[in-house]
Coordinates of C-alpha atoms and ligand atoms in Angstrom, one line a residue:
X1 CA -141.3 -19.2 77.3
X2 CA -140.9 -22.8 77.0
X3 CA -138.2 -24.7 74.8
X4 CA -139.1 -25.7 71.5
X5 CA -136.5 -27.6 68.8
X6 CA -137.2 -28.2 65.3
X7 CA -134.8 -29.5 62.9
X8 CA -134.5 -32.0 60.3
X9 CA -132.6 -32.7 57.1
X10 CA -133.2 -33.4 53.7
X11 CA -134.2 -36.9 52.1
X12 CA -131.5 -36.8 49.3
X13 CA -129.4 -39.6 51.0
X14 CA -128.7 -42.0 53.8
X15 CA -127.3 -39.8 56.8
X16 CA -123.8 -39.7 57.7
X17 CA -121.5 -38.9 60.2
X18 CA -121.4 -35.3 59.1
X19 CA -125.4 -35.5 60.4
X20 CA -124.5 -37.2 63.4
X21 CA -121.4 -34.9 64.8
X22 CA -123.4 -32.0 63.6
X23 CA -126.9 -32.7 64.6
X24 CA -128.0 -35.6 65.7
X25 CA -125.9 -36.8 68.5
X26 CA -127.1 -33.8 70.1
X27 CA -130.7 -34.0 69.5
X28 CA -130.5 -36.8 71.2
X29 CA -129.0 -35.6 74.4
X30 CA -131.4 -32.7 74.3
X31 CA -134.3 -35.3 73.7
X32 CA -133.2 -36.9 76.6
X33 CA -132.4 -34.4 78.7
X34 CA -136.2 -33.2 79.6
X35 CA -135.6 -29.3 79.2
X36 CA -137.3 -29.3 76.1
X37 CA -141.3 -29.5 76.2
X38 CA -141.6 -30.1 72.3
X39 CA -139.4 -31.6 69.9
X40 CA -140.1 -31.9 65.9
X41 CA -137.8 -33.3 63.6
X42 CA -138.6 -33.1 60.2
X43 CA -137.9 -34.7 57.1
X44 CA -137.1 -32.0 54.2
X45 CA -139.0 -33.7 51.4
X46 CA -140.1 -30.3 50.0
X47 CA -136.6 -28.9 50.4
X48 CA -134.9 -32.0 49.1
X49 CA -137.3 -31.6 45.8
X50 CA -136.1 -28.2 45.2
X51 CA -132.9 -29.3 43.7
X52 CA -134.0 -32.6 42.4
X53 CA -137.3 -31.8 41.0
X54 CA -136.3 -34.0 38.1
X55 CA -136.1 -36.9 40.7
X56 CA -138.7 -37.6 42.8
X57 CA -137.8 -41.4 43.4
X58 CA -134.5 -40.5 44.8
X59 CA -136.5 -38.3 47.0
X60 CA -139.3 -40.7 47.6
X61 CA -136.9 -43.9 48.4
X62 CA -134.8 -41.8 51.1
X63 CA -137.5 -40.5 52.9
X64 CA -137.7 -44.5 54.8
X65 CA -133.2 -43.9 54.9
X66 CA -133.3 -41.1 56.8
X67 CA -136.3 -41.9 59.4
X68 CA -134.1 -45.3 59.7
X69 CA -131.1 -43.4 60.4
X70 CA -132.9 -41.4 62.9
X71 CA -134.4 -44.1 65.0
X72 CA -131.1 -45.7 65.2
X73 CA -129.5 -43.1 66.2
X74 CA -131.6 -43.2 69.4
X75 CA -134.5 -40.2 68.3
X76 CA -137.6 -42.0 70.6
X77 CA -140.9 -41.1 68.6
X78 CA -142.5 -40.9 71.8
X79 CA -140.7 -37.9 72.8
X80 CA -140.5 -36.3 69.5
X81 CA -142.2 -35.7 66.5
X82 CA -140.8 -36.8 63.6
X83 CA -143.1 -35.5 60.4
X84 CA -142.8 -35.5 56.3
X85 CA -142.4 -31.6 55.4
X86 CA -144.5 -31.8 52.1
X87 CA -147.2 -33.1 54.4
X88 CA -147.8 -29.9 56.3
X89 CA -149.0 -27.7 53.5
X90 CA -149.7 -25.0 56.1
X91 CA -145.5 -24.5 55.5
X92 CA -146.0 -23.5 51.7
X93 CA -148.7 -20.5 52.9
X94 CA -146.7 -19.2 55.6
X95 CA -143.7 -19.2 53.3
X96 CA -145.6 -17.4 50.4
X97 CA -146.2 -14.7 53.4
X98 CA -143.0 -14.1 54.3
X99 CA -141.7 -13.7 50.8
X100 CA -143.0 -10.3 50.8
X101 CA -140.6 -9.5 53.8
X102 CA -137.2 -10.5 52.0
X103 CA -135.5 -8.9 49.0
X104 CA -133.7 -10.9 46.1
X105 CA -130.7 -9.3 46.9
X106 CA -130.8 -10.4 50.9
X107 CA -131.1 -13.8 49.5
X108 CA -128.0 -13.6 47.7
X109 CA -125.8 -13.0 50.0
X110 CA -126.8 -16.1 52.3
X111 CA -123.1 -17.6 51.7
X112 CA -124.3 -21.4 52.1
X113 CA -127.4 -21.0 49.3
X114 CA -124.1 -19.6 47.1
X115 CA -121.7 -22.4 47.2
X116 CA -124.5 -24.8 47.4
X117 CA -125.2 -23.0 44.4
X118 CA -121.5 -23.4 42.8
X119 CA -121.8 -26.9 43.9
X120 CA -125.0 -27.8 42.1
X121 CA -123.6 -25.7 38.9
X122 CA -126.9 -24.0 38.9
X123 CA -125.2 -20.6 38.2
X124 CA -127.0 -19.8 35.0
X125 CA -130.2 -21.0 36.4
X126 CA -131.1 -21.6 39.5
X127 CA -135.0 -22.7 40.4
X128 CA -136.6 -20.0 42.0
X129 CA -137.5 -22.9 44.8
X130 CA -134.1 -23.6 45.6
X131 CA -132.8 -20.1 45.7
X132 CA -135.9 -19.0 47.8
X133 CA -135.4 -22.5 50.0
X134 CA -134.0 -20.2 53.5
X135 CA -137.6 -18.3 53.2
X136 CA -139.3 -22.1 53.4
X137 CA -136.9 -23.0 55.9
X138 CA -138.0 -19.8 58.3
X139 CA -141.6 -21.0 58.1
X140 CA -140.5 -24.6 58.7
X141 CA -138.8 -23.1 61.9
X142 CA -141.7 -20.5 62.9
X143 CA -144.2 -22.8 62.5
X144 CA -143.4 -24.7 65.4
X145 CA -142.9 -21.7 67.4
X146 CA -139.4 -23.5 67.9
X147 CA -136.6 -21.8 70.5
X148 CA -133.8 -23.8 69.3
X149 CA -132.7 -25.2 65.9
X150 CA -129.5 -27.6 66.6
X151 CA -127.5 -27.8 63.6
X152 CA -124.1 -27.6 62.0
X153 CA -122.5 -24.6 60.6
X154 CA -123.7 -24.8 57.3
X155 CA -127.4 -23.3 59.3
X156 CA -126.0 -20.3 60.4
X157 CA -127.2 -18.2 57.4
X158 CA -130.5 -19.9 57.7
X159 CA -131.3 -19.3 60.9
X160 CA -130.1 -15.6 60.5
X161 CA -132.5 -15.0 57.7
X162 CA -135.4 -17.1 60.0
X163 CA -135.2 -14.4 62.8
X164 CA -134.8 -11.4 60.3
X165 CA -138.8 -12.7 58.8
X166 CA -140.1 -13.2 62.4
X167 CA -138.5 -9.6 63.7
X168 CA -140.0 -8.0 60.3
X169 CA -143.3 -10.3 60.8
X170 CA -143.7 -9.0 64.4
X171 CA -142.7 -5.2 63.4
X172 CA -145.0 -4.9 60.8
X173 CA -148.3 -7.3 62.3
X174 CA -147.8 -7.4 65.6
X175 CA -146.0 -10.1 67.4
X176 CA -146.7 -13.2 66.6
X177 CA -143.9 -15.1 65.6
X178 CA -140.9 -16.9 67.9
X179 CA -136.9 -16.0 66.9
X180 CA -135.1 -19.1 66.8
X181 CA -131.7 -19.2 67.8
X182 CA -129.4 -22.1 67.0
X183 CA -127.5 -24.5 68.7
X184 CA -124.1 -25.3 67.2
X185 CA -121.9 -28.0 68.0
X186 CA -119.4 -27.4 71.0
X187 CA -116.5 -29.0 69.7
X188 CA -115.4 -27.1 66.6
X189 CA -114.4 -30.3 64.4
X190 CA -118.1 -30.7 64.3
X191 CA -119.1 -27.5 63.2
X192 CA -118.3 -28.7 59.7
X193 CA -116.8 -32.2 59.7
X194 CA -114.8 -32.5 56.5
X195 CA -115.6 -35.9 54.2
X196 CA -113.5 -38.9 54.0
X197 CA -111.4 -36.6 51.0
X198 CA -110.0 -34.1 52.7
X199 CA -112.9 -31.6 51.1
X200 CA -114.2 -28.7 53.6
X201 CA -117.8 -31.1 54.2
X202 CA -118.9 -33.9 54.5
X203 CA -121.8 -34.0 52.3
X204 CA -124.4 -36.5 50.4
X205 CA -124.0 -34.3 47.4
X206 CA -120.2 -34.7 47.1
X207 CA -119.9 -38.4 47.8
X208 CA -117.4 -38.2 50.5
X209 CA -119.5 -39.9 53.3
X210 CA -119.2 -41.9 56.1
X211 CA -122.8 -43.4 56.5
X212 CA -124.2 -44.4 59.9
X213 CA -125.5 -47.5 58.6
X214 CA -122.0 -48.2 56.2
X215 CA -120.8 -52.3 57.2
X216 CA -118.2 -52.7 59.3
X217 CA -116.0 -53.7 56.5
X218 CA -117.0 -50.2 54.9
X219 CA -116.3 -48.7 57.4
X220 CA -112.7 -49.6 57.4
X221 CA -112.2 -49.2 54.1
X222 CA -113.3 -45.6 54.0
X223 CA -110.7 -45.2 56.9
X224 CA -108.0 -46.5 55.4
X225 CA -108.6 -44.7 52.4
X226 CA -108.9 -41.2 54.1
X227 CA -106.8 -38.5 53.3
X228 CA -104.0 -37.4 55.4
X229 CA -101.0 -35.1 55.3
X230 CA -99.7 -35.8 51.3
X231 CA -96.5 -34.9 52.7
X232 CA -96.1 -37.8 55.2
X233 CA -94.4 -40.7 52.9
X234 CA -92.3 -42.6 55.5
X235 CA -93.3 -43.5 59.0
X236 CA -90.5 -41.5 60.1
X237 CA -91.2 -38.4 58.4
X238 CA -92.8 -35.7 60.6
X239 CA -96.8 -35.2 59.9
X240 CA -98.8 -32.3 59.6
X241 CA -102.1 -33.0 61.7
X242 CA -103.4 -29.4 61.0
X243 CA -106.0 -30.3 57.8
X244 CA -105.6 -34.3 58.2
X245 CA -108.8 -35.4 58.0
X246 CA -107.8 -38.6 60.7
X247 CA -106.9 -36.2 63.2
X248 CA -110.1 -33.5 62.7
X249 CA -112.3 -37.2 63.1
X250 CA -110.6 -38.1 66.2
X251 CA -110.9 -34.4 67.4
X252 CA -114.9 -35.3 67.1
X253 CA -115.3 -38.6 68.4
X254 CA -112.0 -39.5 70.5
X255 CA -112.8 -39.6 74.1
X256 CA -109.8 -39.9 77.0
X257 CA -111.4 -43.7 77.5
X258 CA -110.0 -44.5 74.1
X259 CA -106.6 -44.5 74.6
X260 CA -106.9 -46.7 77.9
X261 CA -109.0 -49.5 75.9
X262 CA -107.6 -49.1 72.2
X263 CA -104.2 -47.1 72.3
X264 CA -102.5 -47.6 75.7
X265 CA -99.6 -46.1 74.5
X266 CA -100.7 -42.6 74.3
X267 CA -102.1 -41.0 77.5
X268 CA -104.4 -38.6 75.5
X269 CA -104.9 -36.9 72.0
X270 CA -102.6 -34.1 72.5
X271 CA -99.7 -36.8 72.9
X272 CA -100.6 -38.9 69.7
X273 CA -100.7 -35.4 67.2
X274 CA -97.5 -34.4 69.0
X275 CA -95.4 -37.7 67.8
X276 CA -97.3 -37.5 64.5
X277 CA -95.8 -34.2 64.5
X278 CA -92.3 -35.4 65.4
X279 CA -92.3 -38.2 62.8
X280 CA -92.2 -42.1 63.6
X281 CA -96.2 -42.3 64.0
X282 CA -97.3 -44.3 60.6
X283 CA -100.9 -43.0 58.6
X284 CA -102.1 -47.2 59.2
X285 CA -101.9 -46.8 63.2
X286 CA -103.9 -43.5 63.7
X287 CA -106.6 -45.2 61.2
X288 CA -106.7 -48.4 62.9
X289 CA -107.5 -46.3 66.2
X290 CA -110.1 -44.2 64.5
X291 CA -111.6 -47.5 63.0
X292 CA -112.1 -48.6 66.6
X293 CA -113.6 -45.4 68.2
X294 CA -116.2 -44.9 64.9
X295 CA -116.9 -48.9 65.3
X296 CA -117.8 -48.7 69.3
X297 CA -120.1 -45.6 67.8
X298 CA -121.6 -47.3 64.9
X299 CA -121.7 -50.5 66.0
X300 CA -125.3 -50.3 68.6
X301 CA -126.3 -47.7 65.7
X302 CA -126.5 -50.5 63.1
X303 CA -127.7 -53.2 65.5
X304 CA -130.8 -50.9 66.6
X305 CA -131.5 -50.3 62.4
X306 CA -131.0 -54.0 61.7
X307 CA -134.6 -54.5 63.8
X308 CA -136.4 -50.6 62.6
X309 CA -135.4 -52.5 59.2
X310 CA -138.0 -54.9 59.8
X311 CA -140.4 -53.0 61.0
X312 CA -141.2 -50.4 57.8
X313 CA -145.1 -50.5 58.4
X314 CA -144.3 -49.2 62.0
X315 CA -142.1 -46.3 60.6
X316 CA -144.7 -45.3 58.2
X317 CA -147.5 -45.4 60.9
X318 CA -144.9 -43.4 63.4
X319 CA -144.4 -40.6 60.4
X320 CA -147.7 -40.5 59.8
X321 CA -148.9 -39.9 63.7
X322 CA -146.2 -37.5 63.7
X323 CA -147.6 -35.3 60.5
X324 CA -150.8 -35.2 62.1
X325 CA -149.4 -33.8 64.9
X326 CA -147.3 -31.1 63.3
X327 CA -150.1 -29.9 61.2
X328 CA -152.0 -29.5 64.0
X329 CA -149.5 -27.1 65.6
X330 CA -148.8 -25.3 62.4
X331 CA -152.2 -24.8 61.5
X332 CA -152.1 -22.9 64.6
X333 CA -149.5 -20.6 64.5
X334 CA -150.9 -20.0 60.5
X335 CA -154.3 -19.0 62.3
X336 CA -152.2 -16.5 64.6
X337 CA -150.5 -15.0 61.4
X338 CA -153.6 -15.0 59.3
X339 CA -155.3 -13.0 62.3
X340 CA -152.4 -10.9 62.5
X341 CA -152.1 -10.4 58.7
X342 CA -155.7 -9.3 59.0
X343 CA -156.4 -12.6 56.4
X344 CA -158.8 -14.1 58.2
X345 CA -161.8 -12.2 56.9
X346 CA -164.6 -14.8 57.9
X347 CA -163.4 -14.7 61.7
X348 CA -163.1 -11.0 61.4
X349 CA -166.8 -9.6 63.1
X350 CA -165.4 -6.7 63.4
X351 CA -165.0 -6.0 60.4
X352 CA -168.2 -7.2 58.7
X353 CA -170.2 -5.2 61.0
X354 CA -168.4 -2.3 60.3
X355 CA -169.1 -2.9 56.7
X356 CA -172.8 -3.8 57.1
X357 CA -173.2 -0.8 59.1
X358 CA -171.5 1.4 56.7
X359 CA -172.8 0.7 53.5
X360 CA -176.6 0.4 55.6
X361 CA -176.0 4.0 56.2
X362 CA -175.1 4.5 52.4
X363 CA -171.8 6.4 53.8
Ligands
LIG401 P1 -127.2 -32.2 50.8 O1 -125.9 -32.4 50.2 O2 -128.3 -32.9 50.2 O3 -127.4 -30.8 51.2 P2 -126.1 -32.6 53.4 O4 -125.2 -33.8 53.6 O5 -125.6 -31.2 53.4 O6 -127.1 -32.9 52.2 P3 -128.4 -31.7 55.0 O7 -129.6 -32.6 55.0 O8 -128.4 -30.5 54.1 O9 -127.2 -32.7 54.6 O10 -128.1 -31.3 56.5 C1 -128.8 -31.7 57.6 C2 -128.2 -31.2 58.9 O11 -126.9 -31.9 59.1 C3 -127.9 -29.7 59.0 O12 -128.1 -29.4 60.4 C4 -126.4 -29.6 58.7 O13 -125.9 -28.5 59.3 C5 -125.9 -30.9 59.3 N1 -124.7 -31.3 58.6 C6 -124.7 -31.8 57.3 N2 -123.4 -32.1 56.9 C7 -122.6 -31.7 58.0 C8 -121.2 -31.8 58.2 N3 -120.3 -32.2 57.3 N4 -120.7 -31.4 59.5 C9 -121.6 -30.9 60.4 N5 -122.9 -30.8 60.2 C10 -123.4 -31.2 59.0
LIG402 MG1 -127.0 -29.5 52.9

């Protein structure tokens, strides 16, 4: 079977380095590395409305951010698809579909949808959209036939519920539909990077970003104001690195080349956490390090979206090729489940001249 990705995130905000550690730094290796034959990556417009349907124009302004943030990040249109969700209507039927195949209670347990819930204070009442949003997401996914979903942690319930709709699709209708599996991140800081304050993730909704297209000088300052260990006053006292925020970031980006070219000192990470450990290793030092390693990331990141930025008609014409081309395919994977379905009662010969003959013989 060949290798399909889709994946894609939600126009609710520029992206951040939360995105990139978690998705997008490897959808670019994967882009790259050939042993994928299709690749869609799609902006959540739809999604995004679902818990700001009372504002569109935050929706509508980001969806520009985030194909920005995606080009810069290296994502070549010409070897991937990058499409508007809301512009593939085929989505919303497959999802009405598949809503017969999941219970209310299933979709209360998905653990994310519940704190994302908490977070959004919707616990008194939540819009059937957004609580029914890993449904969508599974049509999103099957549409495009897609093997592999790379993501962060936060997906795991989602993709779950995805392949419990295709295995029920295919057990009830006959199979039609592809189980996704997803790809996590290999290093486990980037399963979930934590934001700039110490909270479990990084997150647009929680204002605790790093944003890939943040100035230098914002960049250092969001550094420098990171949390660390609360309990590490003096340069001498010892330092928890366990939950320091500096130390889960350089767990994600540091690379052994660092030290050699910014910290010479230190002959590797393992070394720098153990004299934080000890005591004498001031907060100001680590930062300044981690400033370097995010800046040698970000820098070619924010050069390469200085020039998308003045090239917007470009980006729209790119999305737009690229909806076209996703409707395409999930027009035809919605043929395939309205055949299966047995929904697609002009096709259907079979049927008719069963039914002519029938009622011809007055049976
Ligand atoms: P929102 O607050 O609007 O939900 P978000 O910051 O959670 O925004 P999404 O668009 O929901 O971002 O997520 C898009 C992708 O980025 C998903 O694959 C998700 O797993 C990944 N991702 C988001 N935040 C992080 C993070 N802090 N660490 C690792 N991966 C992340
Ligand atoms: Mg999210």
């Amino acid at each position: 079977m060949s290798k399909i990705i889709l994946t894609g995130d939600r126009p609710t905000g520029r992206l951040h380095l939360g995105h990139y550690v978690g998705s997008l730094r490897r959808r670019v290796e994967l882009q790259n590395s050939g042993a994928f034959e299709k690749i869609f990556i799609m902006i959540a417009d739809a999604q995004a409305l679902t818990d700001n349907a009372d504002n569109p124009e935050k929706v509508r302004q980001n969806i520009i951010e985030v194909a920005l943030d995606y080009l810069s990040v290296g994502i070549d249109p010409e070897k991937c698809t990058i499409f508007i969700q809301s512009q593939v209507p085929e989505l919303c039927e497959l999802a009405f579909y598949y809503m017969n195949l999941v219970t209310v209670s299933r979709l209360q347990r998905n653990p994310t949808v519940k704190t994302e819930i908490q977070m959004r204070n919707f616990e008194t009442s939540i819009p059937v959209g957004f609580f029914t949003y890993p449904i969508s997401q599974a049509s999103d996914i099957t549409a495009f036939r897609a093997t592999t979903v790379p993501a962060g942690e936060d997906q795991q319930p989602m993709i779950e519920q995805a392949r419990e709709i295709a295995r029920r699709f295919n057990g009830i209708y006959g199979e039609t539909l592809v189980e996704p599996e997803i790809l996590l991140p290999d290093n486990a800081a980037c399963l979930r990077l934590p934001g700039t304050d110490g909270k479990a993730k990084m997150s647009k909704s929680l204002c605790n970003c790093i944003y890939l297209s943040d100035s230098a000088e914002e960049l250092h300052q969001h550094v420098m104001g990171m949390y660390t260990d609360p309990d590490h006053l003096r340069v001498q006292d010892p330092g928890k690195v366990e939950g320091n925020t500096v130390f889960t970031y350089l767990d994600a980006f540091c690379r052994p080349e660092h030290f050699e070219k910014y910290l010479p000192d230190y002959p590797n990470l393992d070394e720098l956490k153990a004299h934080y450990r000890r005591g004498g290793l001031g907060d100001v030092k680590v930062k300044k390090f981690l400033i370097a390693i995010l800046e040698e990331e970000l820098a070619p990141i924010r050069a390469r979206r200085k020039e998308w930025e003045q090239r917007i008609h470009d980006v729209y014409a790119l999305l737009k090729k690229g909806c076209e081309t996703a409707q395409a395919v999930a027009a035809d994977t919605l043929a395939d489940v309205r055949r299966a379905m047995k929904i697609n009662y002009f096709e259907d010969k079979e049927l008719i001249e069963e039914q002519a003959r029938k009622f011809a013989e007055g049976k």
